[in-house]
Amino acid sequence: MVYRVGILDDYQQVALKLVDWAPLQDQVTVDVFTDTILDEALLVERLKDYDIICTMRERTKFFAGLLDKLPKLKLLTTTGMKNNGIDVKYAKDRGIVVSGTASDGNSTLEHIWALLLATVRFIPQDDASTKAGNVLWQTKIPLGLVGKTLGLIGVGKLGAKTAAIARAFGMKVVGWSPHLTPERAAEAGVGFVVSKEDLIKQSDIVSIHIVLSESTRHLISAADLVHMKPTAFLINTSRGPIVDEAALIQVLENKAIAGAGLDVFDVEPLPLDHPLRKLENVVLTPHMGYVADTSYETFWKQTVENISSFLSGAPTRVLQ
């Protein structure tokens, strides 16, 4: 039997270039898709004949409703060993194997600081101004980090690493999350703040490092955003819906805060007519936090391995 493999959301068209798929050439045919379909009916029409589907992170969601409409699906691969966009338990109940991959490097940490620094130092605005031939040589005054307060919403492994870099810049770092304790904050080298409101009020930069769940959806609400200093910045490299996007747009439009750096959005890819694309005081990146040449090489190398193992009857890296 020759299995049909569909590779989804390969925006950079690298899935077939980074690794050797030749070991599978007699067992599979492969189709690559570079766009994301949000309409479920259209998505079902595209995917209904595939035995194996390869996903990139959470770009396309596979919940019960979609899985029920894909009767031929036998293997679903994902990059990373956790994907909140896949109902793994339901897939397992349907007899669909879900396999993941390792995630190498520090791409997310690197992107957090690239985005943060680009935002508070107005790098994209200065770049655009210089290239446009603006007669005014300097137009912005960057935020100096020494002595400023970085407020972390979430102090897990990534938050702790972010804090370590902030201290190297001479910043004060404080943290809050619904379940953060003074002991865990101390272990991460972060000052413990009792309430979300207190953290937001005292922070010069608020950076989000918490997992999206039903309890954290719109965790940063319109009522929270009004507590930010008018000179403060918001950085979100976690998940878009953690912040009330409509409320944030209003705050940015009113210039009630200095700006925002966003790598994640409610709808991805971000619609072309989205108001965030028109704001001068926001730096946008297209959900690049997990992307690096090293991570992609690992993702696709292990995806090929996972398919090969499945076809041999011994699936590997199976998510439970």
Tab-separated table of C-alpha atoms in Angstrom:
chain	number	residue	atom	x	y	z
A	1	MET	CA	0.000	0.000	0.000
A	2	VAL	CA	1.171	3.503	-0.833
A	3	TYR	CA	0.107	6.008	1.828
A	4	ARG	CA	-0.878	9.571	1.042
A	5	VAL	CA	0.934	12.149	3.162
A	6	GLY	CA	-0.178	15.758	3.466
A	7	ILE	CA	2.197	18.350	4.896
A	8	LEU	CA	0.276	21.369	6.159
A	9	ASP	CA	1.138	25.029	6.601
A	10	ASP	CA	4.676	24.827	5.246
A	11	TYR	CA	4.872	28.601	4.907
A	12	GLN	CA	8.588	28.689	4.120
A	13	GLN	CA	8.421	25.611	1.830
A	14	VAL	CA	11.212	23.800	3.649
A	15	ALA	CA	9.704	20.476	4.754
A	16	LEU	CA	11.025	18.595	1.727
A	17	LYS	CA	14.303	20.529	1.520
A	18	LEU	CA	15.716	20.279	5.030
A	19	VAL	CA	15.752	16.483	5.325
A	20	ASP	CA	15.933	13.428	3.094
A	21	TRP	CA	12.523	11.858	2.409
A	22	ALA	CA	14.031	9.262	0.044
A	23	PRO	CA	13.738	6.383	2.571
A	24	LEU	CA	9.944	6.755	2.301
A	25	GLN	CA	9.680	7.194	-1.472
A	26	ASP	CA	8.345	3.698	-2.200
A	27	GLN	CA	5.818	3.841	0.619
A	28	VAL	CA	4.271	7.291	0.376
A	29	THR	CA	3.260	10.104	-1.926
A	30	VAL	CA	3.633	13.572	-0.459
A	31	ASP	CA	1.694	16.784	-1.038
A	32	VAL	CA	2.766	20.075	0.519
A	33	PHE	CA	0.412	22.941	1.350
A	34	THR	CA	1.707	26.422	2.089
A	35	ASP	CA	-1.532	28.067	3.205
A	36	THR	CA	-3.752	27.709	6.256
A	37	ILE	CA	-7.458	26.939	5.778
A	38	LEU	CA	-9.694	28.099	8.625
A	39	ASP	CA	-13.028	27.008	7.120
A	40	GLU	CA	-13.667	23.441	8.303
A	41	ALA	CA	-15.657	22.370	5.242
A	42	LEU	CA	-12.862	23.453	2.915
A	43	LEU	CA	-10.291	21.851	5.197
A	44	VAL	CA	-12.138	18.525	5.173
A	45	GLU	CA	-12.295	18.623	1.378
A	46	ARG	CA	-8.521	19.101	1.273
A	47	LEU	CA	-7.626	16.454	3.855
A	48	LYS	CA	-10.241	13.708	3.528
A	49	ASP	CA	-8.104	11.400	1.356
A	50	TYR	CA	-4.883	11.532	3.413
A	51	ASP	CA	-3.675	8.616	5.546
A	52	ILE	CA	-0.944	10.682	7.217
A	53	ILE	CA	-1.050	14.385	7.982
A	54	CYS	CA	1.980	16.356	9.147
A	55	THR	CA	1.242	19.512	11.119
A	56	MET	CA	3.444	22.419	12.087
A	57	ARG	CA	2.714	23.339	15.687
A	58	GLU	CA	-0.847	24.664	16.125
A	59	ARG	CA	-1.281	26.316	12.737
A	60	THR	CA	-4.187	23.981	11.849
A	61	LYS	CA	-6.368	22.701	14.694
A	62	PHE	CA	-7.438	19.037	14.901
A	63	PHE	CA	-10.307	18.769	17.327
A	64	ALA	CA	-13.065	16.167	17.492
A	65	GLY	CA	-15.288	17.737	14.834
A	66	LEU	CA	-12.553	17.663	12.206
A	67	LEU	CA	-11.142	14.272	13.196
A	68	ASP	CA	-14.604	12.716	12.783
A	69	LYS	CA	-14.620	13.851	9.163
A	70	LEU	CA	-11.254	12.291	8.270
A	71	PRO	CA	-11.983	8.521	8.165
A	72	LYS	CA	-8.757	7.622	6.330
A	73	LEU	CA	-6.451	9.366	8.806
A	74	LYS	CA	-4.127	6.916	10.555
A	75	LEU	CA	-1.163	9.043	11.682
A	76	LEU	CA	-1.045	12.693	12.720
A	77	THR	CA	2.400	14.156	13.303
A	78	THR	CA	3.161	17.402	15.057
A	79	THR	CA	6.302	19.380	15.700
A	80	GLY	CA	7.082	19.488	19.415
A	81	MET	CA	5.913	17.063	22.069
A	82	LYS	CA	2.863	19.121	23.016
A	83	ASN	CA	0.192	20.590	20.772
A	84	ASN	CA	-2.886	22.231	22.265
A	85	GLY	CA	-4.350	22.356	18.771
A	86	ILE	CA	-4.801	18.571	18.676
A	87	ASP	CA	-7.295	16.608	20.769
A	88	VAL	CA	-4.818	13.796	21.394
A	89	LYS	CA	-7.146	11.757	23.573
A	90	TYR	CA	-9.958	11.846	21.027
A	91	ALA	CA	-7.541	10.954	18.248
A	92	LYS	CA	-6.352	7.963	20.256
A	93	ASP	CA	-9.964	6.876	20.821
A	94	ARG	CA	-10.450	7.037	17.045
A	95	GLY	CA	-7.388	4.853	16.514
A	96	ILE	CA	-5.287	7.698	15.164
A	97	VAL	CA	-1.647	7.733	16.289
A	98	VAL	CA	-0.257	11.174	17.188
A	99	SER	CA	3.535	11.506	17.174
A	100	GLY	CA	5.644	14.523	18.114
A	101	THR	CA	9.240	15.646	17.864
A	102	ALA	CA	11.902	17.210	20.028
A	103	SER	CA	12.419	20.974	20.104
A	104	ASP	CA	16.074	21.974	19.982
A	105	GLY	CA	17.719	25.270	20.824
A	106	ASN	CA	16.478	28.476	22.427
A	107	SER	CA	14.556	30.001	19.548
A	108	THR	CA	11.661	31.224	21.702
A	109	LEU	CA	13.946	32.838	24.260
A	110	GLU	CA	15.959	34.439	21.483
A	111	HIS	CA	12.811	35.763	19.843
A	112	ILE	CA	11.435	37.159	23.091
A	113	TRP	CA	14.477	39.351	23.458
A	114	ALA	CA	14.731	40.202	19.766
A	115	LEU	CA	11.108	41.368	19.799
A	116	LEU	CA	11.376	43.115	23.154
A	117	LEU	CA	14.488	45.055	22.161
A	118	ALA	CA	13.122	45.885	18.717
A	119	THR	CA	9.961	47.227	20.352
A	120	VAL	CA	11.436	49.351	23.144
A	121	ARG	CA	14.240	50.664	20.916
A	122	PHE	CA	11.859	51.352	17.979
A	123	ILE	CA	14.097	49.407	15.579
A	124	PRO	CA	11.455	48.810	12.848
A	125	GLN	CA	10.317	52.447	12.959
A	126	ASP	CA	13.886	53.750	12.703
A	127	ASP	CA	14.636	51.305	9.894
A	128	ALA	CA	11.563	52.452	7.938
A	129	SER	CA	12.317	56.116	8.572
A	130	THR	CA	15.942	55.793	7.461
A	131	LYS	CA	15.064	53.864	4.309
A	132	ALA	CA	12.305	56.350	3.457
A	133	GLY	CA	14.858	59.159	3.351
A	134	ASN	CA	13.411	61.065	6.295
A	135	VAL	CA	15.284	64.375	6.618
A	136	LEU	CA	15.123	64.007	10.399
A	137	TRP	CA	18.044	61.713	11.209
A	138	GLN	CA	16.752	60.616	14.641
A	139	THR	CA	13.065	60.569	15.541
A	140	LYS	CA	12.665	58.186	18.505
A	141	ILE	CA	14.035	57.935	22.039
A	142	PRO	CA	14.515	54.272	23.056
A	143	LEU	CA	13.692	52.983	26.516
A	144	GLY	CA	16.865	52.354	28.513
A	145	LEU	CA	16.605	49.051	30.393
A	146	VAL	CA	18.919	49.686	33.346
A	147	GLY	CA	16.840	50.160	36.470
A	148	LYS	CA	13.552	49.489	34.669
A	149	THR	CA	11.075	46.848	35.832
A	150	LEU	CA	10.217	43.803	33.748
A	151	GLY	CA	6.954	42.215	34.852
A	152	LEU	CA	6.523	38.560	33.912
A	153	ILE	CA	3.053	37.082	33.607
A	154	GLY	CA	4.108	33.492	34.213
A	155	VAL	CA	7.432	32.353	35.651
A	156	GLY	CA	8.016	28.857	34.305
A	157	LYS	CA	11.210	27.670	32.625
A	158	LEU	CA	10.961	30.244	29.852
A	159	GLY	CA	10.045	33.024	32.236
A	160	ALA	CA	13.015	32.188	34.454
A	161	LYS	CA	15.395	32.278	31.466
A	162	THR	CA	13.900	35.586	30.366
A	163	ALA	CA	14.474	36.935	33.872
A	164	ALA	CA	18.130	35.899	33.831
A	165	ILE	CA	18.755	37.936	30.682
A	166	ALA	CA	16.841	40.901	32.090
A	167	ARG	CA	19.101	40.914	35.142
A	168	ALA	CA	22.114	41.016	32.828
A	169	PHE	CA	20.674	44.256	31.458
A	170	GLY	CA	20.419	45.627	34.990
A	171	MET	CA	16.644	45.337	35.187
A	172	LYS	CA	14.469	44.614	38.183
A	173	VAL	CA	12.324	41.546	37.497
A	174	VAL	CA	9.002	40.757	39.161
A	175	GLY	CA	6.529	38.006	38.465
A	176	TRP	CA	2.922	36.984	38.921
A	177	SER	CA	0.666	34.181	37.794
A	178	PRO	CA	-2.465	32.614	39.277
A	179	HIS	CA	-0.399	29.791	40.810
A	180	LEU	CA	2.976	31.426	41.431
A	181	THR	CA	4.299	31.109	44.990
A	182	PRO	CA	6.970	33.216	46.706
A	183	GLU	CA	9.186	30.122	46.845
A	184	ARG	CA	8.986	29.448	43.093
A	185	ALA	CA	9.560	33.116	42.340
A	186	ALA	CA	12.669	33.103	44.529
A	187	GLU	CA	14.011	29.993	42.782
A	188	ALA	CA	13.711	31.844	39.474
A	189	GLY	CA	15.387	34.958	40.863
A	190	VAL	CA	12.190	36.953	40.440
A	191	GLY	CA	10.456	39.250	42.897
A	192	PHE	CA	7.057	37.931	43.921
A	193	VAL	CA	4.074	40.214	43.338
A	194	VAL	CA	0.815	39.424	45.102
A	195	SER	CA	-1.595	40.581	42.406
A	196	LYS	CA	-1.773	40.980	38.643
A	197	GLU	CA	-2.825	44.598	39.106
A	198	ASP	CA	0.233	45.402	41.215
A	199	LEU	CA	2.569	43.811	38.665
A	200	ILE	CA	1.038	45.731	35.770
A	201	LYS	CA	1.118	49.040	37.646
A	202	GLN	CA	4.822	48.846	38.506
A	203	SER	CA	6.169	47.340	35.275
A	204	ASP	CA	7.866	49.290	32.501
A	205	ILE	CA	7.589	46.200	30.301
A	206	VAL	CA	4.960	43.479	30.760
A	207	SER	CA	5.921	40.188	29.087
A	208	ILE	CA	3.599	37.182	28.868
A	209	HIS	CA	4.910	33.659	29.465
A	210	ILE	CA	1.840	31.729	30.520
A	211	VAL	CA	0.065	28.847	28.773
A	212	LEU	CA	-3.258	29.472	27.050
A	213	SER	CA	-6.180	27.643	28.641
A	214	GLU	CA	-9.807	28.425	29.348
A	215	SER	CA	-8.736	30.018	32.634
A	216	THR	CA	-6.094	32.234	31.003
A	217	ARG	CA	-8.109	33.346	27.968
A	218	HIS	CA	-8.301	37.155	28.184
A	219	LEU	CA	-6.278	36.991	31.383
A	220	ILE	CA	-5.054	40.452	30.382
A	221	SER	CA	-8.324	42.324	30.006
A	222	ALA	CA	-9.336	45.882	29.220
A	223	ALA	CA	-9.496	46.512	32.960
A	224	ASP	CA	-5.882	45.346	33.310
A	225	LEU	CA	-4.529	47.365	30.401
A	226	VAL	CA	-5.688	50.645	31.935
A	227	HIS	CA	-3.278	50.030	34.829
A	228	MET	CA	-0.231	50.084	32.550
A	229	LYS	CA	2.018	53.128	32.684
A	230	PRO	CA	1.647	55.410	29.656
A	231	THR	CA	5.376	54.822	29.073
A	232	ALA	CA	5.104	51.020	29.327
A	233	PHE	CA	5.277	48.292	26.670
A	234	LEU	CA	3.448	44.968	26.356
A	235	ILE	CA	5.235	41.946	24.868
A	236	ASN	CA	3.315	38.788	23.945
A	237	THR	CA	5.150	35.770	22.552
A	238	SER	CA	2.893	33.192	24.216
A	239	ARG	CA	-0.605	33.017	22.684
A	240	GLY	CA	-2.780	35.789	21.307
A	241	PRO	CA	-6.037	35.106	23.181
A	242	ILE	CA	-4.340	35.540	26.567
A	243	VAL	CA	-4.746	39.263	25.878
A	244	ASP	CA	-8.073	40.854	24.983
A	245	GLU	CA	-7.010	41.813	21.466
A	246	ALA	CA	-9.796	44.328	20.856
A	247	ALA	CA	-8.997	46.107	24.122
A	248	LEU	CA	-5.283	46.167	23.294
A	249	ILE	CA	-5.961	47.673	19.872
A	250	GLN	CA	-8.002	50.435	21.496
A	251	VAL	CA	-5.231	51.161	24.003
A	252	LEU	CA	-2.655	51.323	21.208
A	253	GLU	CA	-4.856	53.479	18.986
A	254	ASN	CA	-5.353	55.888	21.885
A	255	LYS	CA	-1.595	55.799	22.614
A	256	ALA	CA	-2.435	55.040	26.239
A	257	ILE	CA	0.767	52.954	26.420
A	258	ALA	CA	4.091	53.385	24.635
A	259	GLY	CA	3.679	50.335	22.420
A	260	ALA	CA	3.526	46.573	22.057
A	261	GLY	CA	5.549	43.753	20.529
A	262	LEU	CA	3.360	40.881	19.343
A	263	ASP	CA	4.300	37.511	17.878
A	264	VAL	CA	0.906	35.865	18.439
A	265	PHE	CA	-2.658	36.761	17.527
A	266	ASP	CA	-6.272	35.644	17.929
A	267	VAL	CA	-6.394	34.526	14.282
A	268	GLU	CA	-3.285	33.314	12.486
A	269	PRO	CA	-2.193	34.110	9.870
A	270	LEU	CA	-3.192	37.650	10.809
A	271	PRO	CA	-5.861	38.836	8.326
A	272	LEU	CA	-4.521	41.321	5.793
A	273	ASP	CA	-7.061	43.973	6.811
A	274	HIS	CA	-6.452	43.572	10.547
A	275	PRO	CA	-6.165	46.895	12.423
A	276	LEU	CA	-2.934	45.833	14.131
A	277	ARG	CA	-1.222	45.969	10.723
A	278	LYS	CA	-1.935	49.688	10.526
A	279	LEU	CA	-0.570	50.807	13.896
A	280	GLU	CA	2.766	52.605	14.120
A	281	ASN	CA	3.331	51.864	17.812
A	282	VAL	CA	3.332	48.077	17.521
A	283	VAL	CA	6.003	45.651	16.291
A	284	LEU	CA	4.565	42.525	14.683
A	285	THR	CA	6.202	39.212	13.848
A	286	PRO	CA	4.338	36.251	12.267
A	287	HIS	CA	4.506	33.769	15.193
A	288	MET	CA	8.230	33.186	14.783
A	289	GLY	CA	9.104	32.413	18.394
A	290	TYR	CA	9.587	28.679	17.798
A	291	VAL	CA	11.232	29.062	14.376
A	292	ALA	CA	14.952	28.613	13.727
A	293	ASP	CA	17.000	26.632	11.236
A	294	THR	CA	18.083	24.226	13.984
A	295	SER	CA	14.573	23.625	15.299
A	296	TYR	CA	13.170	23.100	11.797
A	297	GLU	CA	15.851	20.562	10.970
A	298	THR	CA	14.957	18.591	14.096
A	299	PHE	CA	11.215	18.929	13.458
A	300	TRP	CA	11.344	17.506	9.947
A	301	LYS	CA	14.080	14.920	10.532
A	302	GLN	CA	12.071	13.390	13.363
A	303	THR	CA	8.814	13.719	11.407
A	304	VAL	CA	10.307	11.489	8.705
A	305	GLU	CA	11.497	9.093	11.420
A	306	ASN	CA	8.016	9.051	12.961
A	307	ILE	CA	6.381	8.204	9.644
A	308	SER	CA	8.936	5.476	8.960
A	309	SER	CA	8.426	3.962	12.409
A	310	PHE	CA	4.651	4.041	12.017
A	311	LEU	CA	4.822	2.306	8.653
A	312	SER	CA	7.035	-0.395	10.179
A	313	GLY	CA	4.422	-1.029	12.862
A	314	ALA	CA	6.322	0.504	15.803
A	315	PRO	CA	5.242	4.146	16.203
A	316	THR	CA	7.713	6.429	17.991
A	317	ARG	CA	7.374	9.600	20.093
A	318	VAL	CA	3.667	8.912	20.558
A	319	LEU	CA	1.748	11.598	22.447
A	320	GLN	CA	-0.576	10.367	25.159
